[in-house]
Short mmCIF file of C-alpha atoms in Angstrom, two decimals:
data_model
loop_
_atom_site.label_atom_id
_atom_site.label_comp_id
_atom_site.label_asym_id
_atom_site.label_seq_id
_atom_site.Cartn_x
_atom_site.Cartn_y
_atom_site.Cartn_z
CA UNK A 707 73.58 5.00 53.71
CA UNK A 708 74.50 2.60 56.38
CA UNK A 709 77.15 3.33 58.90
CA UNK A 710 79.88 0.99 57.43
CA UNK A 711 79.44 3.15 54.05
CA UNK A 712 81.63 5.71 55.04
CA UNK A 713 84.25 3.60 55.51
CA UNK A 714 84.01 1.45 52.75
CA UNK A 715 83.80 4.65 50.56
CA UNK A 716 86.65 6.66 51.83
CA UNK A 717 88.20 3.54 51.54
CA UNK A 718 88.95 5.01 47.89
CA UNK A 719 90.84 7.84 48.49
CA UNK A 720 94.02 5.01 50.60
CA UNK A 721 93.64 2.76 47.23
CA UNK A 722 94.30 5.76 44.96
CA UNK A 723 96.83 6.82 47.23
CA UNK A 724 98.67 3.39 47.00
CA UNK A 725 98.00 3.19 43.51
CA UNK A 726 99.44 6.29 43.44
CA UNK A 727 102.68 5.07 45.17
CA UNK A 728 103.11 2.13 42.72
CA UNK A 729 103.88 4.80 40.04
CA UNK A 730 107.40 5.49 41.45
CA UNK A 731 107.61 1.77 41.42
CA UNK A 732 110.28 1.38 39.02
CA UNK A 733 112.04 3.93 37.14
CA UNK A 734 111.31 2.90 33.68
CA UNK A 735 108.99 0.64 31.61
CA UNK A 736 105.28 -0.02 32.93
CA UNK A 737 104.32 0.05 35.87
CA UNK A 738 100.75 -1.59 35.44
CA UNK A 739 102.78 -4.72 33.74
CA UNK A 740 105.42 -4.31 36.10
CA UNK A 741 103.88 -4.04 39.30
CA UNK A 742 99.67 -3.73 39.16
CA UNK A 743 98.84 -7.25 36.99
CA UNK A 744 100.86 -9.94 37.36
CA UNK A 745 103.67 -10.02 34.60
CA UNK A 746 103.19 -14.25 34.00
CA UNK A 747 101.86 -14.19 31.42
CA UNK A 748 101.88 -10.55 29.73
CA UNK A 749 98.00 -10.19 28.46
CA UNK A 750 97.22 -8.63 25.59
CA UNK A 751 93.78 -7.31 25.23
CA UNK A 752 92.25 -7.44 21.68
CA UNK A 753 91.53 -4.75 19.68
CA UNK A 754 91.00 -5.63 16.34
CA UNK A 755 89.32 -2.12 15.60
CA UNK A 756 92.56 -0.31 15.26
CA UNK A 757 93.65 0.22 12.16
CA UNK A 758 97.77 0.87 12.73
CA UNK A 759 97.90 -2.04 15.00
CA UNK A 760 95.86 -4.57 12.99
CA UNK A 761 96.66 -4.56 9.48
CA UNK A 762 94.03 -5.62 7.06
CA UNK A 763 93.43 -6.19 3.65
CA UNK A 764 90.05 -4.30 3.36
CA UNK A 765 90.13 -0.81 2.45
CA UNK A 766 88.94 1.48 5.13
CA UNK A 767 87.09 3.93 4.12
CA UNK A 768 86.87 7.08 6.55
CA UNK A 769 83.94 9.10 7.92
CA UNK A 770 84.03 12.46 8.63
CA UNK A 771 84.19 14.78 11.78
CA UNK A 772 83.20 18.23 12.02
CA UNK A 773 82.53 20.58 15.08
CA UNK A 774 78.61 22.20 15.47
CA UNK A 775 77.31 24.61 18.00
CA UNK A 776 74.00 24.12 19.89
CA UNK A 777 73.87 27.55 21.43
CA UNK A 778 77.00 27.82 23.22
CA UNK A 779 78.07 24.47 23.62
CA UNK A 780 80.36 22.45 20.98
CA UNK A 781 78.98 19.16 19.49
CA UNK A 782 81.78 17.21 17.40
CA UNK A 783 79.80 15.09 14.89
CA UNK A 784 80.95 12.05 13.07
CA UNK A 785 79.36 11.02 9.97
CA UNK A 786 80.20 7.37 8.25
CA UNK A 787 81.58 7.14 5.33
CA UNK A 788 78.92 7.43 2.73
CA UNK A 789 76.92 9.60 4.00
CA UNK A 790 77.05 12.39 2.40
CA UNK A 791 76.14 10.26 -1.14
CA UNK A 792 73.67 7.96 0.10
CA UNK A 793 70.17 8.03 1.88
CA UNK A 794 70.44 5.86 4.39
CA UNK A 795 69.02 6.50 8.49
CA UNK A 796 71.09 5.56 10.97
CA UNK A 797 71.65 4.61 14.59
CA UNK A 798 73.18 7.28 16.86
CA UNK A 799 75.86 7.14 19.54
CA UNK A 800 76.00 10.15 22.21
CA UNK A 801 79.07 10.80 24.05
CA UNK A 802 80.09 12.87 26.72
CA UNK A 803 82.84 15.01 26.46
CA UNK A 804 83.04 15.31 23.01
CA UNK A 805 85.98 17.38 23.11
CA UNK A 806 87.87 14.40 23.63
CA UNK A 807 86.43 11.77 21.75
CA UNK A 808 87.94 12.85 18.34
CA UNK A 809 91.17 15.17 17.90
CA UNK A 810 94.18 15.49 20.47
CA UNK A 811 93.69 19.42 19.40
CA UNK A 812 90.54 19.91 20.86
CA UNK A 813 90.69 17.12 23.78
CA UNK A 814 91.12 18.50 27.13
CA UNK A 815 94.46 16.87 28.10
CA UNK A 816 95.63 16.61 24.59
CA UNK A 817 94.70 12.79 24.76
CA UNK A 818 91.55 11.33 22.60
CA UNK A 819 89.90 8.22 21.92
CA UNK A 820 90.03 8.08 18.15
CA UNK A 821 86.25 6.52 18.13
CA UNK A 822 86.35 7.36 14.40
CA UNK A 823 89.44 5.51 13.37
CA UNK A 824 87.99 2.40 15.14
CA UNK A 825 84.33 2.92 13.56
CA UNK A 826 85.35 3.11 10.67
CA UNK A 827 87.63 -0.27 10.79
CA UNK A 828 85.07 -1.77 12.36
CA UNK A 829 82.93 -1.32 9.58
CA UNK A 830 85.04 -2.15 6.88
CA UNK A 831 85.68 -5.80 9.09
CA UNK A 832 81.87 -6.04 8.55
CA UNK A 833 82.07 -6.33 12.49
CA UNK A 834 79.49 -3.11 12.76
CA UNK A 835 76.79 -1.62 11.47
CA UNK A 836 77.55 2.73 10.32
CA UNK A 837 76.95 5.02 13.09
CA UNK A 838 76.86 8.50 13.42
CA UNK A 839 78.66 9.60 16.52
CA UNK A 840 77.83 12.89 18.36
CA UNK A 841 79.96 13.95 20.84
CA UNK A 842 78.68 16.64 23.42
CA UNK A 843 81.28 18.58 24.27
CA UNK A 844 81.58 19.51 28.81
CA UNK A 845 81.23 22.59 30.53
CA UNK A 846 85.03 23.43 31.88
CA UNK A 847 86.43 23.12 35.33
CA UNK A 848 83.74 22.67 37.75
CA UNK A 849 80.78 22.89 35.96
CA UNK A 850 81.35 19.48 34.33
CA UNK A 851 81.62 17.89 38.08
CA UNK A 852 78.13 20.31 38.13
CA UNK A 853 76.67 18.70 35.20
CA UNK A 854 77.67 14.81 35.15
CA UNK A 855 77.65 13.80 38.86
CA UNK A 856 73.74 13.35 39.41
CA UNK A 857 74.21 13.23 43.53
CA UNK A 858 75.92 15.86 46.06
CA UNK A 859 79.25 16.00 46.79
CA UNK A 860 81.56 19.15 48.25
CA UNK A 861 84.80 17.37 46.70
CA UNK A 862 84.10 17.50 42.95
CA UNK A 863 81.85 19.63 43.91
CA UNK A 864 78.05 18.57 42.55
CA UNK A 865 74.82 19.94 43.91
CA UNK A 866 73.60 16.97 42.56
CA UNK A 867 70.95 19.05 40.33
CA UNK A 868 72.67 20.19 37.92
CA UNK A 869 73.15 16.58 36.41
CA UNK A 870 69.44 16.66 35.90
CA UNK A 871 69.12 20.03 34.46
CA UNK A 872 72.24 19.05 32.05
CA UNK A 873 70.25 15.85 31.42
CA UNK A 874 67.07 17.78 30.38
CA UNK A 875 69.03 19.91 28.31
CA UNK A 876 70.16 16.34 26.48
CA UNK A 877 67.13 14.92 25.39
CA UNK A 878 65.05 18.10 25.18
CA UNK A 879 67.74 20.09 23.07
CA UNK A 880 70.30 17.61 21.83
CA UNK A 881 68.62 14.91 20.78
CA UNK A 882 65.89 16.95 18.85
CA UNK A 883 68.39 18.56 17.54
CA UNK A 884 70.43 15.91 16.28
CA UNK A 885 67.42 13.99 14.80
CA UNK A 886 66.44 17.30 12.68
CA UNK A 887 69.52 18.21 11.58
CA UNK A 888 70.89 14.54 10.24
CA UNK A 889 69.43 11.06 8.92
CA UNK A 890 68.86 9.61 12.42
CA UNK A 891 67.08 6.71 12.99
CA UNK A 892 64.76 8.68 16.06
CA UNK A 893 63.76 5.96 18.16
CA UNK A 894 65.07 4.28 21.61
CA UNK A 895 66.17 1.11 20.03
CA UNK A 896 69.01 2.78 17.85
CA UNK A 897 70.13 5.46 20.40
CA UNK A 898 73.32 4.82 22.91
CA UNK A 899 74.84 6.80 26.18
CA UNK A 900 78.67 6.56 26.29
CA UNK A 901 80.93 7.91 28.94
CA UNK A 902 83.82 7.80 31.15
CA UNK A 903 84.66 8.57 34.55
CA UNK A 904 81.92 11.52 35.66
CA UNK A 905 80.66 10.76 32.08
CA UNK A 906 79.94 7.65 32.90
CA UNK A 907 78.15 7.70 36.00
CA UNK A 908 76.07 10.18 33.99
CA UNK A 909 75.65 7.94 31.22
CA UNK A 910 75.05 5.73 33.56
CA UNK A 911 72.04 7.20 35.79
CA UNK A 912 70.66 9.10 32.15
CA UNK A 913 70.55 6.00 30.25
CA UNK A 914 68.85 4.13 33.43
CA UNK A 915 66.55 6.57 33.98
CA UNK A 916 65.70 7.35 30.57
CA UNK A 917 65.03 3.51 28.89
CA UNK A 918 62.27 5.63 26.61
CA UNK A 919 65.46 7.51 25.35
CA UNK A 920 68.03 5.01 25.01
CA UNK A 921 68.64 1.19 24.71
CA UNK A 922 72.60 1.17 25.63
CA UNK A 923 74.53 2.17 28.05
CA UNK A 924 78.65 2.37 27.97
CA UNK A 925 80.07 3.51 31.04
CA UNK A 926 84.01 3.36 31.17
CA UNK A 927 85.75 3.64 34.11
CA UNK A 928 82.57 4.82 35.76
CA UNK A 929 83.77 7.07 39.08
CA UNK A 930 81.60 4.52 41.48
CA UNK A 931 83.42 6.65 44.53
CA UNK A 932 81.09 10.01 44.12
CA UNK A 933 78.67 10.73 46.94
CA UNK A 934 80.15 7.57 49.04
CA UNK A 935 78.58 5.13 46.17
CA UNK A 936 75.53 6.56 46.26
CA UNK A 937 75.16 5.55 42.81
CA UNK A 938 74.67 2.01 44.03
CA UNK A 939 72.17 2.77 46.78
CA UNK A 940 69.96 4.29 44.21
CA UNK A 941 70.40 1.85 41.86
CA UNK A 942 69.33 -0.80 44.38
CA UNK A 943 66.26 1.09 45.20
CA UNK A 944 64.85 0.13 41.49
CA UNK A 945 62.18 -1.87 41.18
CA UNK A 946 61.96 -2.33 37.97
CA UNK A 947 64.47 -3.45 35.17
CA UNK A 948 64.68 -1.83 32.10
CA UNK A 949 65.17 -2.92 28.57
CA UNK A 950 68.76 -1.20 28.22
CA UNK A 951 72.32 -3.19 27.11
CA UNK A 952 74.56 -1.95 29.42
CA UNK A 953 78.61 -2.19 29.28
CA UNK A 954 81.26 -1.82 32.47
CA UNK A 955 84.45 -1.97 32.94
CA UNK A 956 87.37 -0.77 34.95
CA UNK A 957 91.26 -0.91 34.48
CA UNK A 958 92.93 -2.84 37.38
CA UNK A 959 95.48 0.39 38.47
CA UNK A 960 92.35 2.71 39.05
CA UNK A 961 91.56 1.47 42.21
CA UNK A 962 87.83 2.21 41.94
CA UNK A 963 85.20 0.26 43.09
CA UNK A 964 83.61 -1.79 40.01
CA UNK A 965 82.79 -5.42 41.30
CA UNK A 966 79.59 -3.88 43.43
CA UNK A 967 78.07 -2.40 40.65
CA UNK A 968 78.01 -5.18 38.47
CA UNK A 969 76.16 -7.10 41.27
CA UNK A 970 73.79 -4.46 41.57
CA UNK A 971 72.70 -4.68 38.37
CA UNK A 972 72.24 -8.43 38.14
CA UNK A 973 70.50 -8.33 41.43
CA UNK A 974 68.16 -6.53 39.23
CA UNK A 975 68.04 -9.16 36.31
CA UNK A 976 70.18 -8.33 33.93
CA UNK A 977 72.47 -11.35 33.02
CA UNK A 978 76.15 -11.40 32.34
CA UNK A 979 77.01 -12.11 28.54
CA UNK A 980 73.29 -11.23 27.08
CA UNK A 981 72.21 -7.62 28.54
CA UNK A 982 75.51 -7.04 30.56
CA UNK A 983 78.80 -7.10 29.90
CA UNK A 984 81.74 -6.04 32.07
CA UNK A 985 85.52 -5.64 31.34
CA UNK A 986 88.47 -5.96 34.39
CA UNK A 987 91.23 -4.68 32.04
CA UNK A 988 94.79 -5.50 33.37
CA UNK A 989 96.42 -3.15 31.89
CA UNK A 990 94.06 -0.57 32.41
CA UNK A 991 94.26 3.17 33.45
CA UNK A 992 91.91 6.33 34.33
CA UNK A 993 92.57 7.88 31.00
CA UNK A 994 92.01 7.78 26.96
CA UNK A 995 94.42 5.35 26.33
CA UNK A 996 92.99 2.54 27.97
CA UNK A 997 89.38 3.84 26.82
CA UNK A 998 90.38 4.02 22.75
CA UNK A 999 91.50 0.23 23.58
CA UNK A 1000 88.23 -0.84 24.93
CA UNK A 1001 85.78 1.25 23.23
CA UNK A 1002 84.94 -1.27 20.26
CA UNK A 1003 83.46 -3.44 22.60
CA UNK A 1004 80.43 -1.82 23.86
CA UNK A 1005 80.09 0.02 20.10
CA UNK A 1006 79.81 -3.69 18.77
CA UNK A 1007 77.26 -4.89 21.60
CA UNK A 1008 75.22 -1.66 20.13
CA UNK A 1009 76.01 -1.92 16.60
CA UNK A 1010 77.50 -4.72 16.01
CA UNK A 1011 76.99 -8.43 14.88
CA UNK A 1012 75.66 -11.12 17.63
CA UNK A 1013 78.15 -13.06 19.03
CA UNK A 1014 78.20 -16.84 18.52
CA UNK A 1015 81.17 -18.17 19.93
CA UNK A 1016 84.25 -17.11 21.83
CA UNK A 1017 87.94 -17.31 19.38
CA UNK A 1018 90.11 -16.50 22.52
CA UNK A 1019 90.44 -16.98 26.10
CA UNK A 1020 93.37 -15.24 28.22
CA UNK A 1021 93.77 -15.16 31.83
CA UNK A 1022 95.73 -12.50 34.29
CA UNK A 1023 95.09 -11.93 38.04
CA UNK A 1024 95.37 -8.88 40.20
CA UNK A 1025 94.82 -7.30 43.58
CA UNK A 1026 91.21 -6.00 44.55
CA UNK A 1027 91.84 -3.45 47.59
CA UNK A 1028 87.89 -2.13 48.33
CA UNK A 1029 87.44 -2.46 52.16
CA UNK A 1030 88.25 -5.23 54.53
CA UNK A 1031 85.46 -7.35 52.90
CA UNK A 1032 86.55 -7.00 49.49
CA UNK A 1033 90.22 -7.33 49.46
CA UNK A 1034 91.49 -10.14 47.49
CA UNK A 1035 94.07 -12.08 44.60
CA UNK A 1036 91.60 -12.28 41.89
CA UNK A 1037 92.08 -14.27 38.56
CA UNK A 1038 90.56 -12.61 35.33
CA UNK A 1039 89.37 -14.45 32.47
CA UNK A 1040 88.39 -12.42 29.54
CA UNK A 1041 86.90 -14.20 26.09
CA UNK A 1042 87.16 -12.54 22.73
CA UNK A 1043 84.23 -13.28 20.75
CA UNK A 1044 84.05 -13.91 17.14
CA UNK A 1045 82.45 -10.61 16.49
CA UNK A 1046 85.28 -9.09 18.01
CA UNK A 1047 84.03 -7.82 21.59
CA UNK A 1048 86.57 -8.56 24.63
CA UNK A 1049 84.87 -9.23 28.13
CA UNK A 1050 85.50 -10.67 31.58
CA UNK A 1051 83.77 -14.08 32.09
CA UNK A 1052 82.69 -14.43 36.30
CA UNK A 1053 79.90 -17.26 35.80
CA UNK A 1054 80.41 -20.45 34.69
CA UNK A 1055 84.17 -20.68 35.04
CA UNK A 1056 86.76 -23.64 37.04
CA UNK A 1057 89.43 -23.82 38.43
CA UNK A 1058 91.79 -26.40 39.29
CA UNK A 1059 94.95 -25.62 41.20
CA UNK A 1060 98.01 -28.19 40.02
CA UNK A 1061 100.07 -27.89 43.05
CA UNK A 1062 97.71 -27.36 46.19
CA UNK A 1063 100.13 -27.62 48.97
CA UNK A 1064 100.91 -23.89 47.45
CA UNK A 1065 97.93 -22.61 47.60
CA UNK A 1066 93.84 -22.37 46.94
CA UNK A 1067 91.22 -20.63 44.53
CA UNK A 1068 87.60 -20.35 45.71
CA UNK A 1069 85.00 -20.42 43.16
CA UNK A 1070 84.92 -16.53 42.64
CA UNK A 1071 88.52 -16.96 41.68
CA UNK A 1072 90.21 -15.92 44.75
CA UNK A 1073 93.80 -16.99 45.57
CA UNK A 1074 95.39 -17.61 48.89
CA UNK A 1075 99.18 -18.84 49.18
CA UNK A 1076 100.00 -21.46 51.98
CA UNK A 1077 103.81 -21.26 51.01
CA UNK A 1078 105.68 -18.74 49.54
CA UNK A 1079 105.96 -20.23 45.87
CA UNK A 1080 103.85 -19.21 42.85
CA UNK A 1081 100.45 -21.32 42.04
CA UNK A 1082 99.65 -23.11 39.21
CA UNK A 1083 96.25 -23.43 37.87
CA UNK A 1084 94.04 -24.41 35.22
CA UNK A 1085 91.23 -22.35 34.50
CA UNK A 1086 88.48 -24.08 32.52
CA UNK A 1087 85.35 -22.47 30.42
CA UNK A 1088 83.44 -23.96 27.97
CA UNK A 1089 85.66 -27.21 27.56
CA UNK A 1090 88.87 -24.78 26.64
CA UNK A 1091 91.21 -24.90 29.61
CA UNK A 1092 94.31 -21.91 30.13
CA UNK A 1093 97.39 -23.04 32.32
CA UNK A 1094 98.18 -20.05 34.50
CA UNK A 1095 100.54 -19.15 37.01
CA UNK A 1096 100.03 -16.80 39.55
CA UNK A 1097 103.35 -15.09 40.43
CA UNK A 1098 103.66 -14.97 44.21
CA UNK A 1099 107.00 -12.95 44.11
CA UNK A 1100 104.77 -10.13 42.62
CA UNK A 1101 102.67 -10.18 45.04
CA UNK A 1102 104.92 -9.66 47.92
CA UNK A 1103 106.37 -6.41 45.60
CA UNK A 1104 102.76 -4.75 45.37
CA UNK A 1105 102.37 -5.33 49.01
CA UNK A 1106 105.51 -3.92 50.66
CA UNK A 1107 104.55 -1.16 48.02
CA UNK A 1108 101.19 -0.90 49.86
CA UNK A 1109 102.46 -1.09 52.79
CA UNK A 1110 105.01 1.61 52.32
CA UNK A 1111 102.53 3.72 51.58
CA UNK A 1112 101.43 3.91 55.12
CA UNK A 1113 103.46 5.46 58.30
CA UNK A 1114 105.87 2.26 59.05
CA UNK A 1115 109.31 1.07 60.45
CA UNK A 1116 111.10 -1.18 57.79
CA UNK A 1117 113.06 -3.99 59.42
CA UNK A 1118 114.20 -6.92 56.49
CA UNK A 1119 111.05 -8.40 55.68
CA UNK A 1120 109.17 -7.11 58.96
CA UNK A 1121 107.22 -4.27 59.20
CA UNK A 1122 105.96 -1.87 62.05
CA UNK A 1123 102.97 0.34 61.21
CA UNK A 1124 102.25 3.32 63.22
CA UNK A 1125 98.58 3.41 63.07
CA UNK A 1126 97.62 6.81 64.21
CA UNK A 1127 100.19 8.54 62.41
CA UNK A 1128 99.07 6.14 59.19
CA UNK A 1129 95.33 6.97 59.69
CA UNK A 1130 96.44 10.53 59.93
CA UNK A 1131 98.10 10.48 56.57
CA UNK A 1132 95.18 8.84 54.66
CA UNK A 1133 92.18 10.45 56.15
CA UNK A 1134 91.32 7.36 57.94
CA UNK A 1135 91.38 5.61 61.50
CA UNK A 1136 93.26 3.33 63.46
CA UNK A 1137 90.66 0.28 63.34
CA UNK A 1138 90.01 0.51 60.02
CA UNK A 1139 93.46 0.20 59.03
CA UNK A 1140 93.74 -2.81 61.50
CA UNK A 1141 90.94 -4.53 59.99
CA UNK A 1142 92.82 -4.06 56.30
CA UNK A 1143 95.34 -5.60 57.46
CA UNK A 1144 94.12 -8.43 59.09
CA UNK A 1145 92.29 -9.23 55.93
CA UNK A 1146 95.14 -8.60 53.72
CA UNK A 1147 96.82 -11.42 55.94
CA UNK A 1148 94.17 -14.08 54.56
CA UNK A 1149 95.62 -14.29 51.20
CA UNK A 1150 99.26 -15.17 52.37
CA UNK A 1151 101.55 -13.01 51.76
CA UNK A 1152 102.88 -12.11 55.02
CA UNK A 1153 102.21 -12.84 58.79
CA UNK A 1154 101.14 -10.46 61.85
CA UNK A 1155 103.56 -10.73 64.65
CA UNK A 1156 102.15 -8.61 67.06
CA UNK A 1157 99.25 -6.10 67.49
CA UNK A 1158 99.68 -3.18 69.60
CA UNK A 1159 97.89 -0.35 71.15
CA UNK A 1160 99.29 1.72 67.91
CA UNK A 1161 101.19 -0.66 66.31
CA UNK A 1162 101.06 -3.51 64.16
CA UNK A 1163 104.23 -5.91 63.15
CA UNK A 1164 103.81 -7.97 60.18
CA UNK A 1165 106.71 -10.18 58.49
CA UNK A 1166 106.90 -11.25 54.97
CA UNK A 1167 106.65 -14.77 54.31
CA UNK A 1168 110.01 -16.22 52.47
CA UNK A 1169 111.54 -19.28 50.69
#
């Protein structure tokens, strides 16, 4: 990897750690609508595949789950309802870790996704097709890191072999298995990788590697960070595409690098909307909870009815904090579609600020504030146009919450950071965290007074 790598990389570990400090942001309520996405206006994410929050006048009828054993590892296998009276083959979804996929009781931090409550309303919406769902179940403790994280890495830790054993063992054992013991459809075109976080940068690199095996990928919160992003160094070394549908996304408080990835892959040709989809989820968080509110979209882009037209278009923004080159005040558009799947929209999209003297947006959607007020904009796709106001009081919360984070002396609105003693606490060094900050500075929010030796002086803009 190059030598900036490292740095943009480790870069990680000071975003969690700030993400980390917004959670003692406010002592109730929260916190991602309070302080990670901008509250104006409150987004709400579709999710017409749950069955408590969406009423419906169809009858749901309910699959079944039940818990197998290939050797000594757990499978948790859901069967649509039907099943067991009809004759029908159908398409398969794998999973990793099953455990959690299904039942708080058998989930790993008591948290699941409920995949077969929103299968099961999906179907009965006539938004997808009947799926059996198998989940494999992960080795505990370490040996998952061991057996989803396909490069090396001391911290998880990964010896960046196992992954491929555990990948053999997948489609030599599992899949066979699977295809014997139910009514399967046992070809490539009706077979899908799902994971999340290690799960999904092994669903990830399995599905990629294995197009023979699989024609979807869903990766969820995929932990880009492992092995300094080697993930995306590997991927770049590809030279050819394969036939795969493959869904991303991220939730805005995870602080994981996402944006990268998704230019990887249409570097390589796939094309936003048709064989790639990607989610920035504003209220979003590194756990099953934001996952169960997502999942239906990549399960319809496998299973589910082609999309014509988009019913819904919603806007938020939020802070990107990657490296010095990727630091930003991004707007998010995301268009429901009328079969039901929610995704961010980055091509194709305007935006026309209403009071400029406040501030500008690029064509990427970037923001910078030239006075301390918020800034209005419309954002245009498709002929339908969204008002939206970016709240700039919000923004000076999250960064004084960044900021605070870090080693300083707190004067009013100005700041003094002690950069050794900050670089100390987050693993990092001195120029590194000078060239944050000097980038941060770009979009507005404050000024730099002075830069020292070991200390930099920034002040707060104000009305």
């Amino acid at each position: 990897m190059h030598s900036s790598g490292l740095f943009k990389w480790s870069f990680w570990g000071l975003a969690v750690l700030f993400l980390l400090a917004l959670s003692g942001c406010s002592s109730n309520g929260n916190v991602n609508e309070k302080v990670a996405t901008s509250p104006t206006p409150t987004p709400t994410i579709s999710n017409t595949s749950n069955a408590s929050d969406s009423p419906t006048s169809v009858e749901v009828a309910k699959g079944t789950v039940d818990i197998e054993n290939i050797g000594e590892r757990r499978i948790f296998v859901y069967l649509p309802a039907g099943y067991e009276t009809d004759s029908e083959r159908y398409p398969v979804v794998y999973m990793h870790d099953g455990q959690n996929v299904f039942n708080t009781n058998t989930s790993s931090l008591g948290k699941e996704w409920r995949v077969e409550e929103i299968i099961d309303q999906l179907v009965a919406d006539g938004t997808m097709e009947k799926v059996i769902v198998i989940g494999v179940a992960s080795s505990d403790g370490s040996e998952r890191g061991m057996e989803y994280v396909p490069f090396p890495d001391e911290s998880i830790p990964s010896d960046g072999t196992s992954a491929e054993k555990f990948t053999q063992y997948f489609i030599n054992t599992v899949i066979p298995y699977v295809d014997d013991a139910y009514r399967t459809i046992p070809d490539r075109d009706h077979r899908m990788i799902m994971g999340s976080s290690f799960g999904a940068i092994q669903a990830l690199w399995m599905g990629y590697q294995h197009p023979e095996t699989f024609s979807a990928i869903g990766a969820l919160s995929p932990a880009t960070w492992v092995s300094n992003g080697r993930i995306l160094d590997e991927l770049a070394k590809e030279t050819e595409k394969p036939a795969l549908k493959i869904w991303l996304d991220m939730g805005v408080t995870e602080g994981m690098p996402i944006d990268p990835l998704v230019n990887v892959l249409k570097s390589k040709g796939f094309v936003l909307g048709k064989d790639l989809f990607f989610q920035m989820d504003p209220l979003g968080t590194h756990e099953e909870k934001s996952w169960n509110r997502r999942v239906h979209s990549p399960l319809i882009m496998f299973a589910g009815k082609e999309a014509v037209q988009k019913s819904k278009l919603e806007v938020s923004d939020y802070l990107t904090l990657l490296s010095p080159e990727a630091l930003d005040v991004r707007l998010n558009l995301i268009a429901t579609m009328d079969n039901g799947m929610d995704y961010t929209i980055l091509d194709g999209v305007g935006y026309e600020v209403l009071n400029p003297e406040v501030g500008q947006i690029d064509m990427a959607g970037k923001v910078s504030f030239l006075k301390p007020e918020s800034l209005k904009v419309n954002v245009s796709f498709q002929g339908v146009t969204e008002e939206h106001l970016v709240n700039y009081e919000h923004y000076v919360k999250v960064f004084k919450v960044y900021v605070k984070s870090l080693d300083v002396d707190e004067n009013g609105n100005e700041f003094s950071i002690n950069l050794k003693a900050s670089a100390r606490k987050i693993n990092s060094t001195p120029e590194y965290i000078t060239a944050l900050v000097r980038a941060a500075e770009k979009i507005g929010i404050y000024k730099i007074k002075e830069i020292q030796e070991d200390v930099i002086r920034i002040i707060f803009n104000t009305k």
